[in-house]
Coordinates of C-alpha atoms in Angstrom, one line a residue:
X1 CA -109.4 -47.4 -72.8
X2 CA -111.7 -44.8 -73.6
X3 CA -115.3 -44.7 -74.7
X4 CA -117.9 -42.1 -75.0
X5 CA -119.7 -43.2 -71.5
X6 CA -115.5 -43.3 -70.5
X7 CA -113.6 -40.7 -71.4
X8 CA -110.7 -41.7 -69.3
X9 CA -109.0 -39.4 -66.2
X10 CA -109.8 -35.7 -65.9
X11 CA -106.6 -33.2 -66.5
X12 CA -105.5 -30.9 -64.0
X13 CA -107.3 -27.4 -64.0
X14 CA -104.0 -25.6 -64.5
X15 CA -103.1 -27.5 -67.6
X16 CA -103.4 -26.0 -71.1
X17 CA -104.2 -27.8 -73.5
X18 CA -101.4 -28.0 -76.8
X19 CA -103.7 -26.4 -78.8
X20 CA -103.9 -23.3 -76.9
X21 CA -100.1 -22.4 -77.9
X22 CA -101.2 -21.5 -81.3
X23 CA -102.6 -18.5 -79.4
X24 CA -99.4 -17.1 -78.5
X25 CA -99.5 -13.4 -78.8
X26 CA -98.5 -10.3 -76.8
X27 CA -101.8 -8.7 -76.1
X28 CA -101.8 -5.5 -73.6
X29 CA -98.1 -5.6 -74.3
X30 CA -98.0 -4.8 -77.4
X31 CA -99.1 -0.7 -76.6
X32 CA -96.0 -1.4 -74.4
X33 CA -93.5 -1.4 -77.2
X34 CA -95.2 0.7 -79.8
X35 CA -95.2 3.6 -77.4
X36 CA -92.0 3.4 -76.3
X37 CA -91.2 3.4 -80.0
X38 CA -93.1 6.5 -80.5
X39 CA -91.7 7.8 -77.5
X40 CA -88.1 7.1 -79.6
X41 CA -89.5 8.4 -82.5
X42 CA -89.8 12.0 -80.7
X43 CA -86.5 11.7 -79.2
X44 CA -88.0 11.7 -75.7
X45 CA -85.9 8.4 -74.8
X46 CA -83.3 6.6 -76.3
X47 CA -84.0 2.7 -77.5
X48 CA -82.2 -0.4 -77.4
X49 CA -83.7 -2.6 -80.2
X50 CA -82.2 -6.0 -78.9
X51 CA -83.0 -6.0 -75.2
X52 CA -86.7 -5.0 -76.5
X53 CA -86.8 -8.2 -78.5
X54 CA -85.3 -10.1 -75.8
X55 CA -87.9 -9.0 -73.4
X56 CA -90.9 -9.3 -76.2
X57 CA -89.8 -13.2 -76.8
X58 CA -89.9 -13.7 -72.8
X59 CA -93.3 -12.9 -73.4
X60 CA -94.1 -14.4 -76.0
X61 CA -92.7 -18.3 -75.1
X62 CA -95.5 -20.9 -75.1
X63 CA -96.2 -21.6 -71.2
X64 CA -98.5 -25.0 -70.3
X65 CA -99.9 -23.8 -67.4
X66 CA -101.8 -20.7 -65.8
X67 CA -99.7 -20.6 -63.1
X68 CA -96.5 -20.1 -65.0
X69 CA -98.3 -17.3 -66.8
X70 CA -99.5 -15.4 -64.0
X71 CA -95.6 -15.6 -62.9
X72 CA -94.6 -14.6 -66.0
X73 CA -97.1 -11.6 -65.5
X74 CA -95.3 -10.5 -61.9
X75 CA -92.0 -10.9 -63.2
X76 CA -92.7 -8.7 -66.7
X77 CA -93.8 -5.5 -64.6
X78 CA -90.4 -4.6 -62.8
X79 CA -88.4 -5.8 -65.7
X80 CA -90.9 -3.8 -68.1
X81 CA -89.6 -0.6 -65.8
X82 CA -86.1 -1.4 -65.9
X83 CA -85.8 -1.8 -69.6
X84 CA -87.8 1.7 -69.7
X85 CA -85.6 2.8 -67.4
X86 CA -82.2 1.6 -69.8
X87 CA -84.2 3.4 -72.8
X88 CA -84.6 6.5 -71.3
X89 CA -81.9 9.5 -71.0
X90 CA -81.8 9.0 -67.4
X91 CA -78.4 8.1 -65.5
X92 CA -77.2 4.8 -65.4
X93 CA -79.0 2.9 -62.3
X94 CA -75.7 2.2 -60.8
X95 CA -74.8 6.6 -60.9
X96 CA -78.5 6.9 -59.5
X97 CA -78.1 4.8 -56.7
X98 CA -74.5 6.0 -55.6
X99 CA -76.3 9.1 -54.9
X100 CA -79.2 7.7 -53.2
X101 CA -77.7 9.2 -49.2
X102 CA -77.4 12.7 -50.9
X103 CA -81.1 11.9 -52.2
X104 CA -82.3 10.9 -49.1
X105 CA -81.6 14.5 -47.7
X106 CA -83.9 16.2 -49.8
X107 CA -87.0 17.5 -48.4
X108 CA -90.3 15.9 -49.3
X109 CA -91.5 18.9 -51.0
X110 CA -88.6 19.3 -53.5
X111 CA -88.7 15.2 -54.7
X112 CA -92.5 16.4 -55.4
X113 CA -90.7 18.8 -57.3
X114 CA -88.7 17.0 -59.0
X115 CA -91.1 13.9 -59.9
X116 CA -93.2 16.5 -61.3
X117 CA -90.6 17.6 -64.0
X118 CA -90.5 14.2 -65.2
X119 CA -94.3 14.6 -65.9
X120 CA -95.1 16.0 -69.4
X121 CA -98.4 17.1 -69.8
X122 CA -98.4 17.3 -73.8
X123 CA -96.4 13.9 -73.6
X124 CA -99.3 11.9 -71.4
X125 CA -101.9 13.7 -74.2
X126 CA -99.5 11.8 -76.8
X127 CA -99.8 8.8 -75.1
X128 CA -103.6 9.1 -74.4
X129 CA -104.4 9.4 -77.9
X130 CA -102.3 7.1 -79.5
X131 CA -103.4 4.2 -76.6
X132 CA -107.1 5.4 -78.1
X133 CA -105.8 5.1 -81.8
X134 CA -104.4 1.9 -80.8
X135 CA -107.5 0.6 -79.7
X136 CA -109.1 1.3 -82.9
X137 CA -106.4 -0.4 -84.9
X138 CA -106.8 -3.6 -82.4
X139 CA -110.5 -4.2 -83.7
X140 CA -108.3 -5.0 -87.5
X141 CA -104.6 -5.7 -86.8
X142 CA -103.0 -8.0 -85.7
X143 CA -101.1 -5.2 -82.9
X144 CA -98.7 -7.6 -81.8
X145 CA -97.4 -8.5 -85.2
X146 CA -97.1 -5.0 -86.2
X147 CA -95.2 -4.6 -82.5
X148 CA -92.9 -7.7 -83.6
X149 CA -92.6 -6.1 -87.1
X150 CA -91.4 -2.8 -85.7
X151 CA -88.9 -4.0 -82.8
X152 CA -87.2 -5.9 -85.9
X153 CA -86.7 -3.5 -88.4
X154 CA -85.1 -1.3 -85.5
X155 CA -82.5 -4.1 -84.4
X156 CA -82.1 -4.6 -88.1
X157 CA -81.5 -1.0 -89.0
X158 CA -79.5 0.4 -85.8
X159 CA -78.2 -1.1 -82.9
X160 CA -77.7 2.6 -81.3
X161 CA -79.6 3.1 -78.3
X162 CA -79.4 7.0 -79.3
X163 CA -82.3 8.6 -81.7
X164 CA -81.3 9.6 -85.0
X165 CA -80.2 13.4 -84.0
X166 CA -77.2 11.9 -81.9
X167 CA -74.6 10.0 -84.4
X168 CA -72.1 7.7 -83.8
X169 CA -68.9 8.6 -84.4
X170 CA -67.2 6.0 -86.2
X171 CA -63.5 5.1 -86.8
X172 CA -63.4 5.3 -90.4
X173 CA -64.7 9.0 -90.4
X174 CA -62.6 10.4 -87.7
X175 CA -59.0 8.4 -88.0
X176 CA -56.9 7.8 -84.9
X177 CA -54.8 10.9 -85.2
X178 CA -58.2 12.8 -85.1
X179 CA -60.5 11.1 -83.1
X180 CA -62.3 12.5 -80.2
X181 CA -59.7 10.3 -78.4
X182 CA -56.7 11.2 -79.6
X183 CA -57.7 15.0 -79.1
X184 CA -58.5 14.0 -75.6
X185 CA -55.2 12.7 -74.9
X186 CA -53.1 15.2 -76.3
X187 CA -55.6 18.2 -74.4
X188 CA -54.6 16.4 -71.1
X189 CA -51.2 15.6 -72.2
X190 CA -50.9 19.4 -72.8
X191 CA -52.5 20.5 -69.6
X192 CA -50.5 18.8 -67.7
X193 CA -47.2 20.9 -68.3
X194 CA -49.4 24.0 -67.6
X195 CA -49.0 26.5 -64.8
X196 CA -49.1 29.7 -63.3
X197 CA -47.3 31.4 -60.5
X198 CA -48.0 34.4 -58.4
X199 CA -45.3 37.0 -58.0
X200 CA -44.7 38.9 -54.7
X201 CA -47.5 41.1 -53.6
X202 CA -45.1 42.9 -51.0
X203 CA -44.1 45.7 -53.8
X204 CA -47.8 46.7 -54.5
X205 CA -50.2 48.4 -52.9
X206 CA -52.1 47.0 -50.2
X207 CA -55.0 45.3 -52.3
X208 CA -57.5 42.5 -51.7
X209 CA -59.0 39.6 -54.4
X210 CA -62.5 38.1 -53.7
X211 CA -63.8 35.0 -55.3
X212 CA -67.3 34.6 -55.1
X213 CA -67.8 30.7 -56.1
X214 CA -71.9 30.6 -57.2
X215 CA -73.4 27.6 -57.7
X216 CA -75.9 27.4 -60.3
X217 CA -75.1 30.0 -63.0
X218 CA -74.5 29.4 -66.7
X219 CA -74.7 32.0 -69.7
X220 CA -77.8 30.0 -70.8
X221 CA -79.8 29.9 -67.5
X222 CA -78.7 33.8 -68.0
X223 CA -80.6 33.6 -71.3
X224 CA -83.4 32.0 -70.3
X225 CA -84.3 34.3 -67.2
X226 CA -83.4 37.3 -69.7
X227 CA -81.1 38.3 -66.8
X228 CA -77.9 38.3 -69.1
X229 CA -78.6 42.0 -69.6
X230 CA -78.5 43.2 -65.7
X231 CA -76.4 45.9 -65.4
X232 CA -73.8 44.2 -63.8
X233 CA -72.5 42.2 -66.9
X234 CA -71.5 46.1 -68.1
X235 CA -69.7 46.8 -64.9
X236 CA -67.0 44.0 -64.8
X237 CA -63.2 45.2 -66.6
X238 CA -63.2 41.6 -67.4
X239 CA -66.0 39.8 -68.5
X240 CA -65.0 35.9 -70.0
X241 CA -67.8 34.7 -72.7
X242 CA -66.6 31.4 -73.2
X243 CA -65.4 30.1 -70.0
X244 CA -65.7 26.5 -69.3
X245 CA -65.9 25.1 -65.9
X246 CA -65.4 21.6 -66.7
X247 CA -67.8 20.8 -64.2
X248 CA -71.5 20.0 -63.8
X249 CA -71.4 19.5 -59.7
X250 CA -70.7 21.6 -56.6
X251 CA -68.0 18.8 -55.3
X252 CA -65.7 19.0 -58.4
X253 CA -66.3 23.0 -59.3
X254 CA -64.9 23.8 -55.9
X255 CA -62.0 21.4 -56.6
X256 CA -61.0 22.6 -60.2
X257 CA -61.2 26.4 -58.8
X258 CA -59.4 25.8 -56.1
X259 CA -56.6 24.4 -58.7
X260 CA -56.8 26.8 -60.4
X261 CA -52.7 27.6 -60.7
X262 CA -52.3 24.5 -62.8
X263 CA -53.8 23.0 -66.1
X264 CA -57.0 20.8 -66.3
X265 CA -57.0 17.7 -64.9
X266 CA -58.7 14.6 -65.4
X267 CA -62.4 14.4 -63.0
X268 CA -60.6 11.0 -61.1
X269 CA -57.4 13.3 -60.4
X270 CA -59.6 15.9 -58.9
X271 CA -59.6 13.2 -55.9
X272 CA -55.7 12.5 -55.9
X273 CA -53.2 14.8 -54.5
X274 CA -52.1 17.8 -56.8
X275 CA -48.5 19.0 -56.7
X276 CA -48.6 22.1 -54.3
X277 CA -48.3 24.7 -57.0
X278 CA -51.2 23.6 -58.2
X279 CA -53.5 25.1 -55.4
X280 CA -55.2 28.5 -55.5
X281 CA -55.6 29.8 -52.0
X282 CA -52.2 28.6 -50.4
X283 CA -50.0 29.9 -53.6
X284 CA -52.0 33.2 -53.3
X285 CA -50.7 33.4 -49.2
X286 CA -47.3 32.2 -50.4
X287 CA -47.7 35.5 -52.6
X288 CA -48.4 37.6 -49.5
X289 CA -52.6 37.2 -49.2
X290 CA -53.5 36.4 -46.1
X291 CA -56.6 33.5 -46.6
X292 CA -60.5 34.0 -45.2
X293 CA -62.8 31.8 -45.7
X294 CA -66.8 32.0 -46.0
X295 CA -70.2 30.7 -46.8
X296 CA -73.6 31.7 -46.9
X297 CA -74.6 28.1 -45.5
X298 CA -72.7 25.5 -43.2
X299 CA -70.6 23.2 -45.4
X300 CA -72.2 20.1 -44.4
X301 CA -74.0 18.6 -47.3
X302 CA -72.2 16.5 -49.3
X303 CA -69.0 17.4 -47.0
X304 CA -68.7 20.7 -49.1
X305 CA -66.6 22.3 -46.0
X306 CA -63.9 18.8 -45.8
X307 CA -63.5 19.1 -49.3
X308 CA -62.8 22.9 -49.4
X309 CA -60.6 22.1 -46.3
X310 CA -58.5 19.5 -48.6
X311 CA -57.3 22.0 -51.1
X312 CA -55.3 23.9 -48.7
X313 CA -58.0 26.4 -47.0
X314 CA -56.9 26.4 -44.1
X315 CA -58.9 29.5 -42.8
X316 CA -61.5 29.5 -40.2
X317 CA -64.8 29.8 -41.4
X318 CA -66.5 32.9 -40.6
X319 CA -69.5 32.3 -38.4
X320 CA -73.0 33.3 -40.0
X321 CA -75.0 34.2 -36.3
X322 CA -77.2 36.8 -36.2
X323 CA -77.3 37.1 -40.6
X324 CA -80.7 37.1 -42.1
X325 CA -81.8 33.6 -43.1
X326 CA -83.3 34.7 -46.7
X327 CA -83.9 30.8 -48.1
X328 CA -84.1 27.3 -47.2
X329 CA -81.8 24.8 -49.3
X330 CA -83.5 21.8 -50.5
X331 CA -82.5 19.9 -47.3
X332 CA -84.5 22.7 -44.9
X333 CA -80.7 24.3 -44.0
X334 CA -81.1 27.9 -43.8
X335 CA -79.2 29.8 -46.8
X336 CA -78.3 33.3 -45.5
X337 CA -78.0 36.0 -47.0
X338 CA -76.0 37.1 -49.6
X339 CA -75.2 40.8 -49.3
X340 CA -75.5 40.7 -45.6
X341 CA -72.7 37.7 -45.1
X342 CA -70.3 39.8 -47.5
X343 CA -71.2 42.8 -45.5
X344 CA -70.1 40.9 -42.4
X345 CA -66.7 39.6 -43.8
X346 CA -66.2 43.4 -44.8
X347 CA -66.7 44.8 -41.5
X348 CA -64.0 42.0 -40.4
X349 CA -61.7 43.3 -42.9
X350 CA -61.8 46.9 -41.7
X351 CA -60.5 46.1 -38.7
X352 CA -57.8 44.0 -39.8
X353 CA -53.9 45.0 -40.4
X354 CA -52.9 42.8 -43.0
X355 CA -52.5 44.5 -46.2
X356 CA -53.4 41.7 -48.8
X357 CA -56.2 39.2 -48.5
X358 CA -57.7 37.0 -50.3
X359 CA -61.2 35.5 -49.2
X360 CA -62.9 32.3 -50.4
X361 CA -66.4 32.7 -50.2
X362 CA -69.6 30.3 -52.0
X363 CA -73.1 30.9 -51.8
X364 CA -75.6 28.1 -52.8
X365 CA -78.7 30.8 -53.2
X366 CA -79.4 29.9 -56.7
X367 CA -79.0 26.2 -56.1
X368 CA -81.9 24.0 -57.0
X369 CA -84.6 22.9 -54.4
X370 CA -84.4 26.1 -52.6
X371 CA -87.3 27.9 -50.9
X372 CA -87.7 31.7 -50.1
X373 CA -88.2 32.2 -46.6
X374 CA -91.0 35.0 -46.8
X375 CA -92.5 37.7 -49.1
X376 CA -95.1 36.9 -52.2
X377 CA -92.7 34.3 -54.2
X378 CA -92.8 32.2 -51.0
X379 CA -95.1 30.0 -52.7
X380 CA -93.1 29.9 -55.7
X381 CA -91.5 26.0 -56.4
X382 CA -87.7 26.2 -56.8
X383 CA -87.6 26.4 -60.6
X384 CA -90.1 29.4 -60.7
X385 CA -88.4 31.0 -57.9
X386 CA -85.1 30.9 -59.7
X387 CA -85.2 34.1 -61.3
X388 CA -86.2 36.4 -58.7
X389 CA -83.5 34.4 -56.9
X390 CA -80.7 35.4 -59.7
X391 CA -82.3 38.7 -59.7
X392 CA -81.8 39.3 -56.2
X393 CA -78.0 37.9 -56.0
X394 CA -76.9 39.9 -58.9
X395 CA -78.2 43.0 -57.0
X396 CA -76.7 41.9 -54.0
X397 CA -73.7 41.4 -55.5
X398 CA -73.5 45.3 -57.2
X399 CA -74.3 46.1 -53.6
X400 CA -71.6 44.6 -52.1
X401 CA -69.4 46.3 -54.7
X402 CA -70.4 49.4 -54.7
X403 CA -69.8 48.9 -50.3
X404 CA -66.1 47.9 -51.2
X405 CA -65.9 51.2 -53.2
X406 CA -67.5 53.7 -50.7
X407 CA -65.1 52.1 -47.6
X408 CA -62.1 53.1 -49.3
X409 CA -60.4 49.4 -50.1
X410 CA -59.2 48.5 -52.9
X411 CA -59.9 44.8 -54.2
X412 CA -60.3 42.9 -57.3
X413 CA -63.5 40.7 -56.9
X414 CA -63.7 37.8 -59.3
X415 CA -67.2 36.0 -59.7
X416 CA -67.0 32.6 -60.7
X417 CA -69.9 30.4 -60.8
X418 CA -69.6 26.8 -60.5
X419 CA -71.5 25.3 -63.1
X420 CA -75.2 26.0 -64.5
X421 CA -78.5 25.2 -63.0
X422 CA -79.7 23.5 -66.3
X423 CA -83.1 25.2 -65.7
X424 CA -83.8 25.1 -69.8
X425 CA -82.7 21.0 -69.4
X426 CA -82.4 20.0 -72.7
X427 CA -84.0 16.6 -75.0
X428 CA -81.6 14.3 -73.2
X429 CA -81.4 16.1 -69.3
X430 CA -84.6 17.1 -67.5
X431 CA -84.8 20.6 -66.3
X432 CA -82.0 20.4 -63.1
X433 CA -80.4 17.3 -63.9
X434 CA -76.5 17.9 -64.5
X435 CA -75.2 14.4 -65.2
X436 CA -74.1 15.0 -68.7
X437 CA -71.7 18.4 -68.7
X438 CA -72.8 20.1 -71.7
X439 CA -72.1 23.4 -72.5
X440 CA -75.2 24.7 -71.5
X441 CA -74.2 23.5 -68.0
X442 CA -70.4 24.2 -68.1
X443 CA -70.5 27.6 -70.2
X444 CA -70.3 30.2 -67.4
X445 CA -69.9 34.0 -66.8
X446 CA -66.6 35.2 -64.8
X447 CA -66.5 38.7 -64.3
X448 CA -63.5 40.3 -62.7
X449 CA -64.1 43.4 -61.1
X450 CA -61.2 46.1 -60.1
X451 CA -62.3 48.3 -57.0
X452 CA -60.5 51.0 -55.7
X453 CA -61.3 55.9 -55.0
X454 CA -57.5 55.7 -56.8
X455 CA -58.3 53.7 -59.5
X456 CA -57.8 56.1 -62.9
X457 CA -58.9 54.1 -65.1
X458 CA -57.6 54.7 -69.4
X459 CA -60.2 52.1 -71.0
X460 CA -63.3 50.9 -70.8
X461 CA -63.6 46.9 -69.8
X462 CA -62.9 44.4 -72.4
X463 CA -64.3 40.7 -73.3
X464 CA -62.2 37.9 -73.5
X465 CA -64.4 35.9 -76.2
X466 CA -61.8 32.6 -76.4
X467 CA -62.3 29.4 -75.1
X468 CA -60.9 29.7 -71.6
X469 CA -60.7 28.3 -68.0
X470 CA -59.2 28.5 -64.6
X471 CA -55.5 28.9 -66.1
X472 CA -56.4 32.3 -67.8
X473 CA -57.9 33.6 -64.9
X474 CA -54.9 32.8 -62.8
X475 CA -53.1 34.6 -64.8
X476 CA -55.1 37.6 -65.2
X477 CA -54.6 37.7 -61.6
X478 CA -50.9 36.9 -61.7
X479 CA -50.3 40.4 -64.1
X480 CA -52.9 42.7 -62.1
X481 CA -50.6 41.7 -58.8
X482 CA -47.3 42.1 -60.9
X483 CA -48.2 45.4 -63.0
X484 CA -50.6 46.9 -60.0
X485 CA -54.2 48.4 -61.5
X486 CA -53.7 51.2 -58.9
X487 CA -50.2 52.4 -59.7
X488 CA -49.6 56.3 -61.1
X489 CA -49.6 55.0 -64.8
X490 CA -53.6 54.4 -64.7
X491 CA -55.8 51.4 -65.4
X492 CA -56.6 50.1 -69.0
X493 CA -57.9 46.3 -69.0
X494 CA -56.7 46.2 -72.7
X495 CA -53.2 45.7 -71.2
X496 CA -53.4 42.4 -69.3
X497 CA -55.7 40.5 -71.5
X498 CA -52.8 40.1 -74.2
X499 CA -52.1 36.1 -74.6
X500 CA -53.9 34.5 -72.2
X501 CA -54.1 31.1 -71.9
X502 CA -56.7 29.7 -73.9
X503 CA -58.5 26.3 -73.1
X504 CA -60.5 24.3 -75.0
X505 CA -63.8 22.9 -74.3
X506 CA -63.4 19.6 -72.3
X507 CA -66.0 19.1 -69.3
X508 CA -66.3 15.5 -67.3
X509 CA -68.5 14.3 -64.6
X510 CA -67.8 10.6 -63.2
X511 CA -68.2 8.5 -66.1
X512 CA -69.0 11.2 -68.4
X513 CA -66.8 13.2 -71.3
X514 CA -67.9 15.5 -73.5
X515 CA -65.3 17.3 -75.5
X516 CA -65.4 20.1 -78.2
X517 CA -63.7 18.5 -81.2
X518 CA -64.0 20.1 -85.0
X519 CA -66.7 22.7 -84.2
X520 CA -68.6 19.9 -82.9
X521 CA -69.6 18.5 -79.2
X522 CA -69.2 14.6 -78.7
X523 CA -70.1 12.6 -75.8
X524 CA -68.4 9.3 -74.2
X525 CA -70.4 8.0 -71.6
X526 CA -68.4 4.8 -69.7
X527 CA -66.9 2.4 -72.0
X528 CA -69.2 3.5 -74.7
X529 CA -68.1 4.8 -77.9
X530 CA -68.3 8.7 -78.8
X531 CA -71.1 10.0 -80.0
X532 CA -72.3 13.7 -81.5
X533 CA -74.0 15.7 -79.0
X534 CA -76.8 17.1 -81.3
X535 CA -77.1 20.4 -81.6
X536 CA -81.3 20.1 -81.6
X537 CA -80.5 18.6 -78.3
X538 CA -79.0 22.4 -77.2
X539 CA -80.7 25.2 -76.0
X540 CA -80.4 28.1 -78.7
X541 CA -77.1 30.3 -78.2
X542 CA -75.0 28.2 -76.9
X543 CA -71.3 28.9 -77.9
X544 CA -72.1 32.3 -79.0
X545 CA -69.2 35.2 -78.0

């Protein structure tokens, strides 16, 4: 019994009273939500209305003791990241950590590099000023019922996790004999019964092709350095504009080129066994080119050399010692360089007998992460140092050309990047990250380049403006070893550029499908429906012949 002088046992200090539940609210919290709703409301991440409400009620259930709070407290931070993380554009957490060896390569200074791009100075201004406006609005609102209010009209209106410039494409306006799937299916259907074969060299005249494989070149990182009017774009008798590489990564690039003979596969096949017409470098020596192989760096990372090795190279790698070390990759390798490696396989060629051969040869000097060795843009970071970078390769590579001519060879040099750096990025992909293949990424320049003193040439170089891809280019090759550019009858690009294979736009990375379908780009990401790639989202002249 109780009395005034007895007010009967004390409670426990960690017990709340039942009254104290009435004062359930989301307090600091609520600044969480309403700026990842502004955030969603500039398209700078994507938003998942449910899991938000899901996460706001876990904060919000009535608790009867401190103790349970302050757990509540250390469990809400990490799962406060991890649902930012799932809103944001970046990939899935399962993609980022099967990469997490490769990551744990990179040098110290190029992950400062990279953490830095995620850093927007004008975004963190954003946030400043609306944490400041939020403040203000605190002193008379109720912020966590406005949060609450918010975070259910979004889960009311949408249950898309992408802002409104990316649309779902639903089945009712695209039916199944015109969906993004169905054209899918057929493209890879059709591919499938594609291929090209090389005649007999043995009748020409003693000729050599060159592929130089670049990694990190699209038409739009072209754009963006203003570099898409070197001279050297003039120079090439073939010049594709809308060439897709299907690819985004080094690993599958050097796969689909070196596949070249046959139509596109699907990115899982890339890792299966292909039917042995379908590989570049050993139909080419079956055609009477003897192979050579070389790099202006060792092969190791990501097992770039064992993967080359797989498609039927069978060449020895030409050794780099003694060639200038002009950069360091973003794993402190040396990258050597360009002109003087070429120069180096060239001298090896004069003093061989055979008369055709074709040489394999990728550079990584434009990739990202990589430092100059010496000189004032020493200092530069990777992404400022790009252009001089492209500037210098490009030269290097008229160099190396213009070497070829004054020896006396002939040869046909094809350059062929690999995929794009993404140095523009775009609203969904930081500047460098490739994970999505968008045509920004996958929209390269291939220039094919006839050399040869005996070369009389009846016609200026032409450009191929159709969708295209690894087929056409095979056989472009496949007529200049059949009808010979160095024959008596002359030279005139106009004559081999007649039907060629066109392709249309489908580019993958693992998990990731992004198709061209009715003038429009569409994305599938894993088992997600497709949606519109918007246009907003890509950089300005994109497409463009």
């Amino acid at each position: 019994m109780t009395t005034p002088n007895n007010p009967g046992p004390a409670m426990p200090a960690d017990t709340i009273k039942p009254a104290r539940f009435a004062a359930i609210r989301l307090g600091g919290w609520s600044f969480y939500f309403l700026a990842k709703v502004l955030l969603f409301w500039r398209e700078l991440i994507g938003f998942h209305p449910l899991e938000n409400l899901a996460f706001a009620a876990f904060l919000l259930a009535p608790l009867d003791s401190r103790i349970k709070q302050r757990l509540r407290t250390v469990l809400a931070v990490p799962l406060s990241i991890a649902l930012l993380y799932y809103d944001s554009w970046l990939p899935s957490l399962d993609r980022t950590l099967s990469q997490a060896n490769l990551l744990s390569h990179f040098s110290l200074s190029y992950l400062l590099e990279l953490a830095g791009r995620f850093i927007s100075w004008p975004v963190m201004a954003m946030l400043v000023i609306g944490w400041a406006a939020y403040r203000i609005a605190a002193r008379f609102l109720r912020m966590g019922v406005v949060a609450m209010a918010i975070l259910l009209c979004l889960a009311i209106s949408t249950g898309q996790k992408r802002p409104p410039a990316v649309t779902a494409a639903s089945t009712s306006e695209h039916p199944a004999d015109n969906s993004p799937d169905q054209a899918l299916h057929d493209f890879f259907a059709a591919e499938a019964q594609r291929q090209v074969k090389f005649p007999s060299a043995g009748h020409t005249a003693p000729f050599d092709i060159v592929f130089i494989h670049i990694c990190s070149l699209s038409w739009d990182d072209l754009q963006a350095t203003g570099l898409d009017k070197h001279p050297i774009w003039n120079n090439f008798d073939f010049l594709f504009r809308q060439f897709n590489s299907a690819a985004s990564y080094s690993g599958p690039a050097a796969i689909r080129i070196n596949r070249a003979t046959c139509g596109q596969s699907t990115h899982n096949a890339l890792y299966e066994p292909a039917s042995e017409q379908c590989y570049l470098l050993p139909s080419l020596k079956q055609a009477g080119f003897e192979t050579n192989l070389a790099f202006n760096h060792d092969g190791h990372f990501d097992d770039f050399l064992t993967l080359v090795r797989k498609q039927g190279v069978n060449a020895p790698l030409m050794p780099l010692d003694g060639v200038p070390i002009r950069l360091r990759s973003f794993d402190n390798s040396p990258v050597y360089d360009d002109f003087d490696v070429l120069s180096r396989w060239l001298d090896n060629r004069q003093k061989s007998i055979d008369p055709h051969v074709a040489l394999f040869y990728n550079t990584i000097s434009l990739h990202d992460g990589n430092r100059i060795v010496s000189g004032s843009d020493a200092a530069l970071s990777s992404k400022e140092n790009y252009r001089p970078r492209v500037e210098k390769l490009l030269n290097d590579l008229t160099g190396f050309m213009d070497k070829i001519q004054k020896s006396g060879r002939r040869a046909v040099v094809v350059v062929i990047p690999e995929h794009g750096a993404a140095l523009r990025g775009d609203k969904f992909q930081i500047a460098g990250l490739r994970e999505i293949p968008t045509p920004a990424i996958t929209l390269i320049p291939v220039g094919v380049k006839v050399i040869g003193q005996d070369v009389t040439r009846k016609g200026s170089g032409v450009r191929i403006g159709d969708p295209s891809s690894y087929l056409a280019l095979s056989q472009l090759i496949a007529r200049l070893i059949e009808n010979s550019p160095y024959g008596a009858s002359g030279f005139n690009p106009a004559d081999y550029i007649a039907d060629l294979p066109p392709t249309d736009y489908v580019a993958e990375n693992e998990g990731i499908t992004m198709i061209r379908h009715k003038d429009r780009y569409w994305l599938r990401q894993g088992k997600e429906g497709w949606e519109e790639y918007s246009r907003t989202a890509l950089p300005a002249g994109i497409g463009a012949k």
